[in-house]
C-alpha cells in the first residue's frame, strides 16, 4: 500500500502525481498510515501505545478537517471545479472521521487474559479508510494544482495582450507606459513559472521549462532596446527586422511554457528530442545483452538494422567539414569494427538457434562482450570529438573578436566592414550550431539533450539579430540607442557562450560517471533564527541589467561547486564531517549560482543574504571540524591545515559581515541595496570554495594515512557501540517520536497554508 500511491503516482481515482509538492505532502501520510495498519499483527496494546494511537487518530481527523475546509473554499470560488472538489472533500472528511473512530480508545475492547486493550479488530475497515483518505486527499491536491495551472495561463494571456500593445506603439511616451505594465506582468509570470519549474517531477519537462524561461529572461532586455531603436528610427528596415525577431521568439517561448504546464501536444513535440547516438548505443547494447537471457525475443536482422541506424547517425560527425581527418578515420574504423563484431554475433546467434539452445553459448558470450565493447569505444570516440571541438571553439570565441569588430565598424558607419564581419560571425554561428548538435548526440541525459537543443536554437537566432543590430548602427552611427541595442545582443551571445561552457562541464560529468545534477539544498534560514536583524527589511529583486552583470560570477561559482563535488566523491568516508560540510557548502553555493540566473529557491536579494549567512556558519563549523582533525597530525601537516583553516575563518567572517551589512538599519537602506553587496557575497563565497577545494585532497590523503595506522586498533567497545546503534525502537517510541510528523499531519497543514494562499489570491 505504501508503495502504490507514491511509487506509481496513481490512486484508485486514476490520478497521476506530477509535482513534488503534492508528492511530498502525501509521502509522510502514506508512511505513517502504513505503520498504523501494521499494528494489526500485535492487537494487544499497552496503555502508552494505545494513548499514542488515539492521539494520532484524532490529529489526523482534525488536520483533514482543516484541509477539507480550505478545499471547499477553493471549490466555492472556482465553479468549474465545484462538483469534483466537493466530492473529494466529502470523501476525505468521511475517511478522516473513520480513522478517528477506529483509533478511539472508547471503542477498544479489554482482553480477558491480561487486561490489555485490543484495537483494530476491524482491520478491513482501517484499510478501506486509509485508501479512501489517500485517494481523496490526492484528488483535492491535484484539483488545487489545476488552479496553479490556471494562474499561469491567465498570467500568460495578460503578457500576450500587453506584448501586442507594445508591438503597435508609435510614441516613446506610450511605449514607456506600456513597458512598465509589461515588466510587472513578466515579473508575476516569472514567479509562477519558476515555482512550477522547481515543482515538476519530470526532469525533461523541467529542462524545457528552464529553456523557455531563459529565452523570456534574455528577450525582455532585447525587447526594450530593439523597440526603442525602432521608435527612434521608424524607417530603418534592419531595426524593424531586429524587433520583429525578438517579439516572435518571446511568443514562441510563452507558448512553450503553456504546452509544458497543460501537457498539450504541439506539432513541434517530436522535434524536441531527435534521436541521439548515446540513446542509440544504449538501446543497441540492451538488445545485445538481452540475448543472454532469451535467444528468441529478437531476430538477428532487427539487431543488424539497429546497428545500421546507429552508424547512420554518426554521419553528423563524419560529414562535418569541421571534423579533422584523424577523427573522421577513427570514427569510421570503429563503425566498421562494430559491424564486424555484430556480424559475428549474428552468425553465432543463428547457429545457437539452429540447435535449439535455451541460452547464449560460450561463443555467443564472447561475441556479445566484443560487440558491446566496440560500440562503447565508438561512443568514447564520438564524445572525445564533440567535447574537443566544443572546447576549442570556446577558446577561440572567448576573445569575441568578430563582436568587437562589428561594434567598431557600426560605430564608424562602415557598412562594408559590417558586411565582412557579419560573414565571419555567421561562420562562427554555424560552427557553434553544429557543435551543439554533436553535443546533443553524446550528452547522456534527456535534460542535457534539451539544453543542447536550446543552445543550438539560441546561437541560430541571436547571430542574425546581432547582424541586423550592427547594420542599424552602421546606418545611424551617432545613435546612442542603436549602439545600446547592439551591446545587448552581443551580451546575450557572450552569455550563451558561458552557458555552453557549463553545459560542456555537465556532459563530461555524466560521461565520467559523476553526478550530472546537484542535490537541492533546502535548508534556507528558519524564521527567527537567522533573521533577528531583518525585521524592517523588505526583499527586492534584481533588475535585468543587474542579473546580467553577476551572471559571469555565478558561472564561476557553479564550476567551483562542481569541483568540490568531484573532490568529495574521492573520499572513502562519505559520512566524515569534513565531507558532509563540504557538500553543504557546495550545495548552498549552487543555490547562489541559480540566483544569478533568476532560478532556484533564492528569489530575492534578501534570500541571497540569508543563504550567505547560513553558508558562513557552515564554513565556520567546517573550521571546527578541521581543528579537531588536525589534532592527530604531525607538526608539518598540522601547519598546512591550520594555515588554510585560518583563511577559511577570515573569509567566513567576511561573508557573515557582508551578508548582515546591506540589511541593517532602515527599510529604505535595503530597498536601495547596491549590486556591490551581491557581487561581494558571491566573490567571498568563491574564495571559500577555492580554499575548500585545496583542503579536500590534502585532508583525504591524510585521513587515509591515519586510518590505515588505526585499522588494527579497533576495540570491543567500538563493536558494542555499533551493535547498540542497531537496536530496534519500540513501537511506543515510534508513535511518540518527536521526529514523527503525526501521520503526515504536519505535511497536510503545510499544504493547507499553501491552499490558503491560493484562496487569498
PDB file of N, CA and C in Angstrom, residues 291-292 294-296 300 344-365 367-368:
ATOM      1  N   UNK A 291      20.196 -11.028 -25.141  1.00  0.00           N
ATOM      2  CA  UNK A 291      20.334 -12.351 -25.755  1.00  0.00           C
ATOM      3  C   UNK A 291      20.855 -13.379 -24.762  1.00  0.00           C
ATOM      4  N   UNK A 292      21.511 -12.937 -23.691  1.00  0.00           N
ATOM      5  CA  UNK A 292      21.981 -13.874 -22.663  1.00  0.00           C
ATOM      6  C   UNK A 292      20.817 -14.605 -22.015  1.00  0.00           C
ATOM      7  N   UNK A 294      17.454 -14.615 -23.403  1.00  0.00           N
ATOM      8  CA  UNK A 294      16.456 -15.123 -24.355  1.00  0.00           C
ATOM      9  C   UNK A 294      16.980 -14.965 -25.777  1.00  0.00           C
ATOM     10  N   UNK A 295      17.200 -16.099 -26.447  1.00  0.00           N
ATOM     11  CA  UNK A 295      17.734 -16.077 -27.814  1.00  0.00           C
ATOM     12  C   UNK A 295      16.653 -15.807 -28.854  1.00  0.00           C
ATOM     13  N   UNK A 296      15.400 -15.818 -28.427  1.00  0.00           N
ATOM     14  CA  UNK A 296      14.308 -15.789 -29.402  1.00  0.00           C
ATOM     15  C   UNK A 296      13.418 -14.551 -29.262  1.00  0.00           C
ATOM     16  N   UNK A 300      17.842 -11.751 -35.551  1.00  0.00           N
ATOM     17  CA  UNK A 300      19.173 -11.237 -35.893  1.00  0.00           C
ATOM     18  C   UNK A 300      19.105 -10.038 -36.834  1.00  0.00           C
ATOM     19  N   UNK A 344      29.585 -11.290 -36.584  1.00  0.00           N
ATOM     20  CA  UNK A 344      29.998 -12.499 -35.867  1.00  0.00           C
ATOM     21  C   UNK A 344      28.931 -12.928 -34.863  1.00  0.00           C
ATOM     22  N   UNK A 345      28.344 -11.930 -34.179  1.00  0.00           N
ATOM     23  CA  UNK A 345      27.284 -12.224 -33.212  1.00  0.00           C
ATOM     24  C   UNK A 345      26.090 -12.875 -33.906  1.00  0.00           C
ATOM     25  N   UNK A 346      25.714 -12.341 -35.053  1.00  0.00           N
ATOM     26  CA  UNK A 346      24.555 -12.883 -35.769  1.00  0.00           C
ATOM     27  C   UNK A 346      24.805 -14.326 -36.223  1.00  0.00           C
ATOM     28  N   UNK A 347      26.037 -14.615 -36.684  1.00  0.00           N
ATOM     29  CA  UNK A 347      26.358 -15.992 -37.097  1.00  0.00           C
ATOM     30  C   UNK A 347      26.269 -16.946 -35.907  1.00  0.00           C
ATOM     31  N   UNK A 348      26.874 -16.532 -34.746  1.00  0.00           N
ATOM     32  CA  UNK A 348      26.831 -17.383 -33.560  1.00  0.00           C
ATOM     33  C   UNK A 348      25.401 -17.537 -33.047  1.00  0.00           C
ATOM     34  N   UNK A 349      24.637 -16.483 -33.181  1.00  0.00           N
ATOM     35  CA  UNK A 349      23.236 -16.475 -32.731  1.00  0.00           C
ATOM     36  C   UNK A 349      22.403 -17.452 -33.570  1.00  0.00           C
ATOM     37  N   UNK A 350      22.514 -17.339 -34.887  1.00  0.00           N
ATOM     38  CA  UNK A 350      21.756 -18.228 -35.784  1.00  0.00           C
ATOM     39  C   UNK A 350      22.152 -19.683 -35.545  1.00  0.00           C
ATOM     40  N   UNK A 351      23.442 -19.915 -35.306  1.00  0.00           N
ATOM     41  CA  UNK A 351      23.912 -21.280 -35.049  1.00  0.00           C
ATOM     42  C   UNK A 351      23.311 -21.822 -33.753  1.00  0.00           C
ATOM     43  N   UNK A 352      23.261 -20.987 -32.717  1.00  0.00           N
ATOM     44  CA  UNK A 352      22.678 -21.411 -31.441  1.00  0.00           C
ATOM     45  C   UNK A 352      21.189 -21.713 -31.587  1.00  0.00           C
ATOM     46  N   UNK A 353      20.482 -20.899 -32.399  1.00  0.00           N
ATOM     47  CA  UNK A 353      19.060 -21.148 -32.627  1.00  0.00           C
ATOM     48  C   UNK A 353      18.828 -22.445 -33.405  1.00  0.00           C
ATOM     49  N   UNK A 354      19.767 -22.752 -34.300  1.00  0.00           N
ATOM     50  CA  UNK A 354      19.612 -23.960 -35.124  1.00  0.00           C
ATOM     51  C   UNK A 354      19.683 -25.236 -34.299  1.00  0.00           C
ATOM     52  N   UNK A 355      20.409 -25.189 -33.176  1.00  0.00           N
ATOM     53  CA  UNK A 355      20.491 -26.383 -32.307  1.00  0.00           C
ATOM     54  C   UNK A 355      19.527 -26.251 -31.128  1.00  0.00           C
ATOM     55  N   UNK A 356      18.616 -25.265 -31.220  1.00  0.00           N
ATOM     56  CA  UNK A 356      17.565 -25.055 -30.213  1.00  0.00           C
ATOM     57  C   UNK A 356      18.136 -24.805 -28.819  1.00  0.00           C
ATOM     58  N   UNK A 357      19.230 -24.050 -28.755  1.00  0.00           N
ATOM     59  CA  UNK A 357      19.828 -23.716 -27.458  1.00  0.00           C
ATOM     60  C   UNK A 357      18.868 -22.829 -26.662  1.00  0.00           C
ATOM     61  N   UNK A 358      18.835 -23.034 -25.347  1.00  0.00           N
ATOM     62  CA  UNK A 358      17.935 -22.266 -24.494  1.00  0.00           C
ATOM     63  C   UNK A 358      18.554 -20.950 -24.026  1.00  0.00           C
ATOM     64  N   UNK A 359      19.879 -20.877 -24.022  1.00  0.00           N
ATOM     65  CA  UNK A 359      20.562 -19.652 -23.605  1.00  0.00           C
ATOM     66  C   UNK A 359      21.826 -19.475 -24.429  1.00  0.00           C
ATOM     67  N   UNK A 360      22.468 -18.317 -24.260  1.00  0.00           N
ATOM     68  CA  UNK A 360      23.639 -17.996 -25.071  1.00  0.00           C
ATOM     69  C   UNK A 360      24.760 -19.007 -24.840  1.00  0.00           C
ATOM     70  N   UNK A 361      25.382 -19.431 -25.935  1.00  0.00           N
ATOM     71  CA  UNK A 361      26.520 -20.355 -25.847  1.00  0.00           C
ATOM     72  C   UNK A 361      27.774 -19.575 -25.440  1.00  0.00           C
ATOM     73  N   UNK A 362      28.856 -20.325 -25.171  1.00  0.00           N
ATOM     74  CA  UNK A 362      30.114 -19.673 -24.790  1.00  0.00           C
ATOM     75  C   UNK A 362      30.630 -18.788 -25.921  1.00  0.00           C
ATOM     76  N   UNK A 363      30.510 -19.284 -27.170  1.00  0.00           N
ATOM     77  CA  UNK A 363      30.945 -18.472 -28.310  1.00  0.00           C
ATOM     78  C   UNK A 363      30.141 -17.179 -28.402  1.00  0.00           C
ATOM     79  N   UNK A 364      28.831 -17.304 -28.175  1.00  0.00           N
ATOM     80  CA  UNK A 364      27.985 -16.108 -28.205  1.00  0.00           C
ATOM     81  C   UNK A 364      28.365 -15.125 -27.108  1.00  0.00           C
ATOM     82  N   UNK A 365      28.657 -15.646 -25.920  1.00  0.00           N
ATOM     83  CA  UNK A 365      29.010 -14.781 -24.798  1.00  0.00           C
ATOM     84  C   UNK A 365      30.247 -13.951 -25.127  1.00  0.00           C
ATOM     85  N   UNK A 367      31.314 -13.092 -28.145  1.00  0.00           N
ATOM     86  CA  UNK A 367      30.993 -12.111 -29.192  1.00  0.00           C
ATOM     87  C   UNK A 367      30.108 -10.991 -28.636  1.00  0.00           C
ATOM     88  N   UNK A 368      29.226 -11.314 -27.693  1.00  0.00           N
ATOM     89  CA  UNK A 368      28.400 -10.279 -27.052  1.00  0.00           C
ATOM     90  C   UNK A 368      29.291  -9.248 -26.366  1.00  0.00           C
TER      91      UNK A 368
END
